[in-house]
PDB file of C-alpha atoms and ligand atoms in Angstrom:
ATOM      1  CA  MET A 293       0.000   0.000   0.000  1.00  0.00           C
ATOM      2  CA  GLN A 294       1.456   3.343  -1.054  1.00  0.00           C
ATOM      3  CA  LEU A 295       0.462   6.837   0.000  1.00  0.00           C
ATOM      4  CA  TYR A 296       1.408   9.586  -2.411  1.00  0.00           C
ATOM      5  CA  TRP A 297       1.545  12.631  -0.202  1.00  0.00           C
ATOM      6  CA  ALA A 298       3.146  16.006   0.439  1.00  0.00           C
ATOM      7  CA  PRO A 299       4.013  17.642   3.756  1.00  0.00           C
ATOM      8  CA  LYS A 300       1.783  20.408   5.120  1.00  0.00           C
ATOM      9  CA  THR A 301      -1.173  19.451   2.985  1.00  0.00           C
ATOM     10  CA  ARG A 302      -4.490  17.649   3.276  1.00  0.00           C
ATOM     11  CA  SER A 303      -2.379  14.457   3.175  1.00  0.00           C
ATOM     12  CA  ILE A 304      -2.150  14.728   6.976  1.00  0.00           C
ATOM     13  CA  ARG A 305      -5.645  13.216   7.144  1.00  0.00           C
ATOM     14  CA  ILE A 306      -4.415  10.001   5.539  1.00  0.00           C
ATOM     15  CA  LEU A 307      -1.114   9.904   7.387  1.00  0.00           C
ATOM     16  CA  TRP A 308      -3.025  10.184  10.660  1.00  0.00           C
ATOM     17  CA  LEU A 309      -5.538   7.512   9.676  1.00  0.00           C
ATOM     18  CA  LEU A 310      -2.825   5.113   8.522  1.00  0.00           C
ATOM     19  CA  GLU A 311      -1.037   5.631  11.826  1.00  0.00           C
ATOM     20  CA  GLU A 312      -4.316   4.895  13.663  1.00  0.00           C
ATOM     21  CA  ILE A 313      -4.724   1.710  11.622  1.00  0.00           C
ATOM     22  CA  GLY A 314      -1.157   0.619  12.249  1.00  0.00           C
ATOM     23  CA  ARG A 315      -0.663  -1.507   9.114  1.00  0.00           C
ATOM     24  CA  PRO A 316       2.518  -1.171   7.016  1.00  0.00           C
ATOM     25  CA  TYR A 317       2.440   1.376   4.204  1.00  0.00           C
ATOM     26  CA  GLU A 318       4.949   3.098   2.006  1.00  0.00           C
ATOM     27  CA  ARG A 319       5.124   6.864   1.612  1.00  0.00           C
ATOM     28  CA  VAL A 320       5.873   8.425  -1.750  1.00  0.00           C
ATOM     29  CA  THR A 321       6.695  12.057  -1.065  1.00  0.00           C
ATOM     30  CA  LEU A 322       5.929  14.653  -3.732  1.00  0.00           C
ATOM     31  CA  ASP A 323       7.453  18.094  -3.588  1.00  0.00           C
ATOM     32  CA  ILE A 324       4.383  19.799  -5.001  1.00  0.00           C
ATOM     33  CA  ARG A 325       6.230  23.135  -5.266  1.00  0.00           C
ATOM     34  CA  ASN A 326       8.221  21.589  -8.121  1.00  0.00           C
ATOM     35  CA  GLY A 327       5.285  20.162 -10.024  1.00  0.00           C
ATOM     36  CA  PRO A 328       5.636  16.333  -9.913  1.00  0.00           C
ATOM     37  CA  GLN A 329       1.854  16.217  -9.562  1.00  0.00           C
ATOM     38  CA  THR A 330       1.618  17.196 -13.246  1.00  0.00           C
ATOM     39  CA  ASP A 331       3.739  14.266 -14.469  1.00  0.00           C
ATOM     40  CA  PRO A 332       1.718  11.988 -16.770  1.00  0.00           C
ATOM     41  CA  ASP A 333       2.449   8.994 -14.506  1.00  0.00           C
ATOM     42  CA  PHE A 334       0.978  10.785 -11.519  1.00  0.00           C
ATOM     43  CA  LEU A 335      -1.961  12.147 -13.514  1.00  0.00           C
ATOM     44  CA  ARG A 336      -2.855   8.553 -14.373  1.00  0.00           C
ATOM     45  CA  LEU A 337      -3.351   8.012 -10.626  1.00  0.00           C
ATOM     46  CA  ASN A 338      -5.203  11.274 -10.076  1.00  0.00           C
ATOM     47  CA  PRO A 339      -6.144  13.344 -13.125  1.00  0.00           C
ATOM     48  CA  MET A 340      -6.744  16.246 -10.704  1.00  0.00           C
ATOM     49  CA  GLY A 341      -2.996  16.409 -10.125  1.00  0.00           C
ATOM     50  CA  LYS A 342      -3.415  16.515  -6.374  1.00  0.00           C
ATOM     51  CA  VAL A 343      -2.317  14.636  -3.283  1.00  0.00           C
ATOM     52  CA  PRO A 344      -3.193  12.561  -1.347  1.00  0.00           C
ATOM     53  CA  VAL A 345      -3.559   9.409  -3.457  1.00  0.00           C
ATOM     54  CA  LEU A 346      -3.637   5.872  -2.101  1.00  0.00           C
ATOM     55  CA  VAL A 347      -2.611   2.851  -4.160  1.00  0.00           C
ATOM     56  CA  ASP A 348      -3.578  -0.493  -2.667  1.00  0.00           C
ATOM     57  CA  GLY A 349      -2.878  -3.231  -5.197  1.00  0.00           C
ATOM     58  CA  GLU A 350      -5.274  -2.548  -8.051  1.00  0.00           C
ATOM     59  CA  ALA A 351      -7.239   0.007  -6.062  1.00  0.00           C
ATOM     60  CA  VAL A 352      -6.317   3.627  -6.747  1.00  0.00           C
ATOM     61  CA  VAL A 353      -8.149   6.142  -4.564  1.00  0.00           C
ATOM     62  CA  SER A 354      -7.941   9.917  -4.585  1.00  0.00           C
ATOM     63  CA  GLU A 355     -10.011  12.512  -2.697  1.00  0.00           C
ATOM     64  CA  SER A 356      -9.194  12.339   0.977  1.00  0.00           C
ATOM     65  CA  GLY A 357     -12.759  11.624   2.122  1.00  0.00           C
ATOM     66  CA  ALA A 358     -12.892   8.631  -0.207  1.00  0.00           C
ATOM     67  CA  ILE A 359      -9.457   7.421   0.927  1.00  0.00           C
ATOM     68  CA  VAL A 360     -10.524   7.674   4.572  1.00  0.00           C
ATOM     69  CA  ALA A 361     -13.757   5.758   3.892  1.00  0.00           C
ATOM     70  CA  TYR A 362     -11.854   3.133   1.873  1.00  0.00           C
ATOM     71  CA  LEU A 363      -9.188   2.545   4.514  1.00  0.00           C
ATOM     72  CA  ALA A 364     -11.574   2.419   7.470  1.00  0.00           C
ATOM     73  CA  ASP A 365     -13.634  -0.261   5.679  1.00  0.00           C
ATOM     74  CA  ARG A 366     -10.548  -2.083   4.367  1.00  0.00           C
ATOM     75  CA  PHE A 367      -9.225  -2.640   7.891  1.00  0.00           C
ATOM     76  CA  PRO A 368     -12.328  -3.346  10.023  1.00  0.00           C
ATOM     77  CA  GLU A 369     -10.151  -4.716  12.812  1.00  0.00           C
ATOM     78  CA  ALA A 370      -9.061  -1.114  13.499  1.00  0.00           C
ATOM     79  CA  ARG A 371     -12.708  -0.360  14.431  1.00  0.00           C
ATOM     80  CA  LEU A 372     -12.695   3.071  12.867  1.00  0.00           C
ATOM     81  CA  ALA A 373     -15.997   2.767  10.989  1.00  0.00           C
ATOM     82  CA  PRO A 374     -19.409   1.442  12.005  1.00  0.00           C
ATOM     83  CA  PRO A 375     -19.971  -1.719   9.950  1.00  0.00           C
ATOM     84  CA  LEU A 376     -22.393  -1.886   7.007  1.00  0.00           C
ATOM     85  CA  GLY A 377     -25.930  -2.144   8.346  1.00  0.00           C
ATOM     86  CA  ASP A 378     -25.123  -0.429  11.638  1.00  0.00           C
ATOM     87  CA  PRO A 379     -27.421   2.616  12.008  1.00  0.00           C
ATOM     88  CA  ARG A 380     -24.496   4.655  13.345  1.00  0.00           C
ATOM     89  CA  ARG A 381     -23.068   4.476   9.852  1.00  0.00           C
ATOM     90  CA  GLY A 382     -25.496   7.187   8.755  1.00  0.00           C
ATOM     91  CA  GLN A 383     -23.995   9.882  10.970  1.00  0.00           C
ATOM     92  CA  TYR A 384     -20.508   8.542  10.326  1.00  0.00           C
ATOM     93  CA  LEU A 385     -20.924   9.032   6.562  1.00  0.00           C
ATOM     94  CA  LYS A 386     -22.540  12.420   7.138  1.00  0.00           C
ATOM     95  CA  TRP A 387     -19.389  13.665   8.861  1.00  0.00           C
ATOM     96  CA  LEU A 388     -17.069  12.188   6.240  1.00  0.00           C
ATOM     97  CA  PHE A 389     -18.993  14.039   3.529  1.00  0.00           C
ATOM     98  CA  PHE A 390     -19.418  17.168   5.658  1.00  0.00           C
ATOM     99  CA  SER A 391     -15.704  17.799   5.347  1.00  0.00           C
ATOM    100  CA  GLY A 392     -15.601  18.069   1.554  1.00  0.00           C
ATOM    101  CA  ASN A 393     -19.128  19.365   1.049  1.00  0.00           C
ATOM    102  CA  CYS A 394     -19.347  21.956   3.812  1.00  0.00           C
ATOM    103  CA  ILE A 395     -16.025  22.661   5.540  1.00  0.00           C
ATOM    104  CA  GLU A 396     -14.020  23.044   2.317  1.00  0.00           C
ATOM    105  CA  GLY A 397     -16.560  25.517   0.963  1.00  0.00           C
ATOM    106  CA  ALA A 398     -16.717  27.418   4.230  1.00  0.00           C
ATOM    107  CA  PHE A 399     -12.929  27.726   4.358  1.00  0.00           C
ATOM    108  CA  ALA A 400     -12.815  28.892   0.731  1.00  0.00           C
ATOM    109  CA  GLU A 401     -15.458  31.499   1.566  1.00  0.00           C
ATOM    110  CA  LYS A 402     -13.322  32.763   4.445  1.00  0.00           C
ATOM    111  CA  PHE A 403     -10.009  32.734   2.577  1.00  0.00           C
ATOM    112  CA  GLY A 404     -11.500  34.366  -0.495  1.00  0.00           C
ATOM    113  CA  ASN A 405     -13.637  36.807   1.490  1.00  0.00           C
ATOM    114  CA  LEU A 406     -16.598  35.646  -0.597  1.00  0.00           C
ATOM    115  CA  LYS A 407     -20.214  36.306   0.150  1.00  0.00           C
ATOM    116  CA  LEU A 408     -22.666  33.909  -1.420  1.00  0.00           C
ATOM    117  CA  PRO A 409     -26.403  33.570  -0.817  1.00  0.00           C
ATOM    118  CA  GLU A 410     -26.681  31.127   2.093  1.00  0.00           C
ATOM    119  CA  SER A 411     -29.524  29.226   0.477  1.00  0.00           C
ATOM    120  CA  ALA A 412     -27.414  28.574  -2.638  1.00  0.00           C
ATOM    121  CA  ALA A 413     -24.059  27.806  -1.006  1.00  0.00           C
ATOM    122  CA  GLY A 414     -24.053  24.095  -0.078  1.00  0.00           C
ATOM    123  CA  TRP A 415     -22.385  24.929   3.224  1.00  0.00           C
ATOM    124  CA  GLY A 416     -24.733  27.822   4.025  1.00  0.00           C
ATOM    125  CA  SER A 417     -22.097  30.073   5.514  1.00  0.00           C
ATOM    126  CA  PHE A 418     -18.759  29.876   7.311  1.00  0.00           C
ATOM    127  CA  GLU A 419     -20.457  30.802  10.621  1.00  0.00           C
ATOM    128  CA  ARG A 420     -23.146  28.162  10.202  1.00  0.00           C
ATOM    129  CA  VAL A 421     -20.550  25.433   9.583  1.00  0.00           C
ATOM    130  CA  VAL A 422     -18.480  26.431  12.620  1.00  0.00           C
ATOM    131  CA  ASP A 423     -21.614  26.578  14.811  1.00  0.00           C
ATOM    132  CA  VAL A 424     -22.627  23.069  13.712  1.00  0.00           C
ATOM    133  CA  LEU A 425     -19.145  21.733  14.422  1.00  0.00           C
ATOM    134  CA  GLU A 426     -19.135  23.365  17.853  1.00  0.00           C
ATOM    135  CA  ARG A 427     -22.438  21.735  18.787  1.00  0.00           C
ATOM    136  CA  ALA A 428     -21.276  18.359  17.466  1.00  0.00           C
ATOM    137  CA  VAL A 429     -18.339  18.179  19.882  1.00  0.00           C
ATOM    138  CA  ALA A 430     -19.787  20.172  22.767  1.00  0.00           C
ATOM    139  CA  ASP A 431     -20.357  17.134  24.999  1.00  0.00           C
ATOM    140  CA  GLY A 432     -16.630  16.526  25.292  1.00  0.00           C
ATOM    141  CA  SER A 433     -16.443  13.244  23.433  1.00  0.00           C
ATOM    142  CA  TRP A 434     -15.942  12.184  19.807  1.00  0.00           C
ATOM    143  CA  LEU A 435     -18.393  12.803  16.987  1.00  0.00           C
ATOM    144  CA  GLN A 436     -20.000   9.440  17.710  1.00  0.00           C
ATOM    145  CA  GLY A 437     -19.860   9.481  21.465  1.00  0.00           C
ATOM    146  CA  GLU A 438     -17.209   7.423  23.219  1.00  0.00           C
ATOM    147  CA  THR A 439     -16.063   5.759  19.990  1.00  0.00           C
ATOM    148  CA  PHE A 440     -13.336   7.466  17.974  1.00  0.00           C
ATOM    149  CA  THR A 441     -13.955   6.911  14.255  1.00  0.00           C
ATOM    150  CA  ALA A 442     -12.379   7.855  10.948  1.00  0.00           C
ATOM    151  CA  ALA A 443     -14.906  10.711  10.814  1.00  0.00           C
ATOM    152  CA  ASP A 444     -12.963  12.290  13.691  1.00  0.00           C
ATOM    153  CA  VAL A 445      -9.869  12.078  11.521  1.00  0.00           C
ATOM    154  CA  MET A 446     -11.505  14.117   8.758  1.00  0.00           C
ATOM    155  CA  ILE A 447     -13.170  16.650  11.034  1.00  0.00           C
ATOM    156  CA  GLY A 448     -10.286  16.790  13.518  1.00  0.00           C
ATOM    157  CA  ALA A 449      -7.774  17.462  10.749  1.00  0.00           C
ATOM    158  CA  ASP A 450     -10.027  20.150   9.264  1.00  0.00           C
ATOM    159  CA  LEU A 451     -10.376  21.848  12.635  1.00  0.00           C
ATOM    160  CA  HIS A 452      -6.610  21.658  13.041  1.00  0.00           C
ATOM    161  CA  PHE A 453      -6.245  23.468   9.711  1.00  0.00           C
ATOM    162  CA  GLY A 454      -8.886  26.029  10.639  1.00  0.00           C
ATOM    163  CA  MET A 455      -7.800  26.714  14.211  1.00  0.00           C
ATOM    164  CA  VAL A 456      -4.083  25.940  14.406  1.00  0.00           C
ATOM    165  CA  ALA A 457      -2.553  26.086  10.926  1.00  0.00           C
ATOM    166  CA  PHE A 458      -4.536  28.917   9.311  1.00  0.00           C
ATOM    167  CA  ARG A 459      -6.277  30.409  12.351  1.00  0.00           C
ATOM    168  CA  ILE A 460      -9.399  31.308  10.435  1.00  0.00           C
ATOM    169  CA  ILE A 461     -11.650  29.890  13.173  1.00  0.00           C
ATOM    170  CA  GLU A 462     -11.752  31.935  16.357  1.00  0.00           C
ATOM    171  CA  PRO A 463     -11.053  29.740  19.410  1.00  0.00           C
ATOM    172  CA  ARG A 464     -14.183  28.385  21.092  1.00  0.00           C
ATOM    173  CA  PRO A 465     -13.818  26.199  24.204  1.00  0.00           C
ATOM    174  CA  ALA A 466     -15.576  23.125  22.784  1.00  0.00           C
ATOM    175  CA  LEU A 467     -13.638  23.238  19.501  1.00  0.00           C
ATOM    176  CA  THR A 468     -10.314  23.885  21.217  1.00  0.00           C
ATOM    177  CA  ALA A 469     -10.898  20.968  23.589  1.00  0.00           C
ATOM    178  CA  TYR A 470     -11.812  18.680  20.680  1.00  0.00           C
ATOM    179  CA  VAL A 471      -8.673  19.599  18.730  1.00  0.00           C
ATOM    180  CA  GLU A 472      -6.634  18.970  21.883  1.00  0.00           C
ATOM    181  CA  ARG A 473      -8.246  15.529  22.262  1.00  0.00           C
ATOM    182  CA  CYS A 474      -7.244  14.769  18.685  1.00  0.00           C
ATOM    183  CA  GLN A 475      -3.713  16.041  19.248  1.00  0.00           C
ATOM    184  CA  ALA A 476      -3.383  13.838  22.328  1.00  0.00           C
ATOM    185  CA  ARG A 477      -3.727  10.686  20.252  1.00  0.00           C
ATOM    186  CA  PRO A 478      -0.400   8.882  19.732  1.00  0.00           C
ATOM    187  CA  ALA A 479      -1.228   8.323  16.049  1.00  0.00           C
ATOM    188  CA  TRP A 480      -1.677  12.086  15.569  1.00  0.00           C
ATOM    189  CA  THR A 481       1.730  12.701  17.159  1.00  0.00           C
ATOM    190  CA  ARG A 482       3.362  10.133  14.863  1.00  0.00           C
ATOM    191  CA  ALA A 483       1.650  11.589  11.793  1.00  0.00           C
ATOM    192  CA  MET A 484       2.724  15.122  12.696  1.00  0.00           C
ATOM    193  CA  ALA A 485       6.307  13.961  13.204  1.00  0.00           C
ATOM    194  CA  ILE A 486       6.298  12.403   9.733  1.00  0.00           C
ATOM    195  CA  ASP A 487       4.740  15.575   8.317  1.00  0.00           C
ATOM    196  CA  GLU A 488       7.367  17.782   9.969  1.00  0.00           C
ATOM    197  CA  ALA A 489      10.212  15.558   8.799  1.00  0.00           C
ATOM    198  CA  GLY A 490       8.779  15.421   5.278  1.00  0.00           C
TER     199      GLY A 490
HETATM  200  N1  GSH B 521     -10.269  17.415  -2.831  1.00  0.00           N
HETATM  201  C1  GSH B 521      -8.909  16.959  -2.614  1.00  0.00           C
HETATM  202  C2  GSH B 521      -8.019  18.160  -2.488  1.00  0.00           C
HETATM  203  C3  GSH B 521      -6.567  17.774  -2.517  1.00  0.00           C
HETATM  204  C4  GSH B 521      -5.702  19.013  -2.643  1.00  0.00           C
HETATM  205  O1  GSH B 521      -6.171  20.145  -2.920  1.00  0.00           O
HETATM  206  N2  GSH B 521      -4.393  18.815  -2.475  1.00  0.00           N
HETATM  207  C5  GSH B 521      -3.454  19.921  -2.618  1.00  0.00           C
HETATM  208  C6  GSH B 521      -2.565  20.006  -1.390  1.00  0.00           C
HETATM  209  S1  GSH B 521      -3.526  20.314   0.055  1.00  0.00           S
HETATM  210  C7  GSH B 521      -2.551  19.644  -3.818  1.00  0.00           C
HETATM  211  O2  GSH B 521      -2.230  18.514  -4.121  1.00  0.00           O
HETATM  212  N3  GSH B 521      -2.145  20.714  -4.514  1.00  0.00           N
HETATM  213  C8  GSH B 521      -1.236  20.594  -5.603  1.00  0.00           C
HETATM  214  C9  GSH B 521      -1.741  21.272  -6.840  1.00  0.00           C
HETATM  215  O3  GSH B 521      -2.953  21.552  -6.939  1.00  0.00           O
HETATM  216  O4  GSH B 521      -0.939  21.490  -7.732  1.00  0.00           O
HETATM  217  C10 GSH B 521      -8.831  16.070  -1.382  1.00  0.00           C
HETATM  218  O5  GSH B 521      -9.634  16.279  -0.463  1.00  0.00           O
HETATM  219  O6  GSH B 521      -7.992  15.164  -1.332  1.00  0.00           O
END
């Protein structure tokens, strides 16, 4: 299993998840400042020319939400996803998709200082997304109660970007505490060390 990745990018989601899973994987580091993501060989893996990409035998997966979903199902022994048929899977999938469908848009709105009609923007507004996230973690546990899942990897990494890396989300006690819970996980520490070294 190979992870094509670059330091200080959305690849941290997959690094963190792979460290949670604890199965062997190989890292293929791309220096995206120098353009290897536009090489034809890489574009065959991801025509978007973006990292992360996971190659697992014949399976080639891009888009971090899809990679996270794939890996959590691929290694059920890691217990990072409710199994098929479990009603908790509904909320689990909601949070996986919330990252790409709502948080990415909200962050773009903030970075680009955009103002779109809330009823037309799929994420409503930056404030609405942050309010929903705050309520989701307000009880001091994970998104699905006492059980840490791969959805926490997606949302936790996004909140890290928003609150720590880019500081576009003002600190709020519940969000800060949630990010700290994520950062306290040994797998997060290992992933960050790899990211720093990369
Ligand atoms: N929707 C993609 C976004 C991936 C993405 O934008 N990756 C950036 C780094 S964070 C990248 O590879 N940029 C290189 C480029 O666009 O040339 C995902 O969630 O995986």
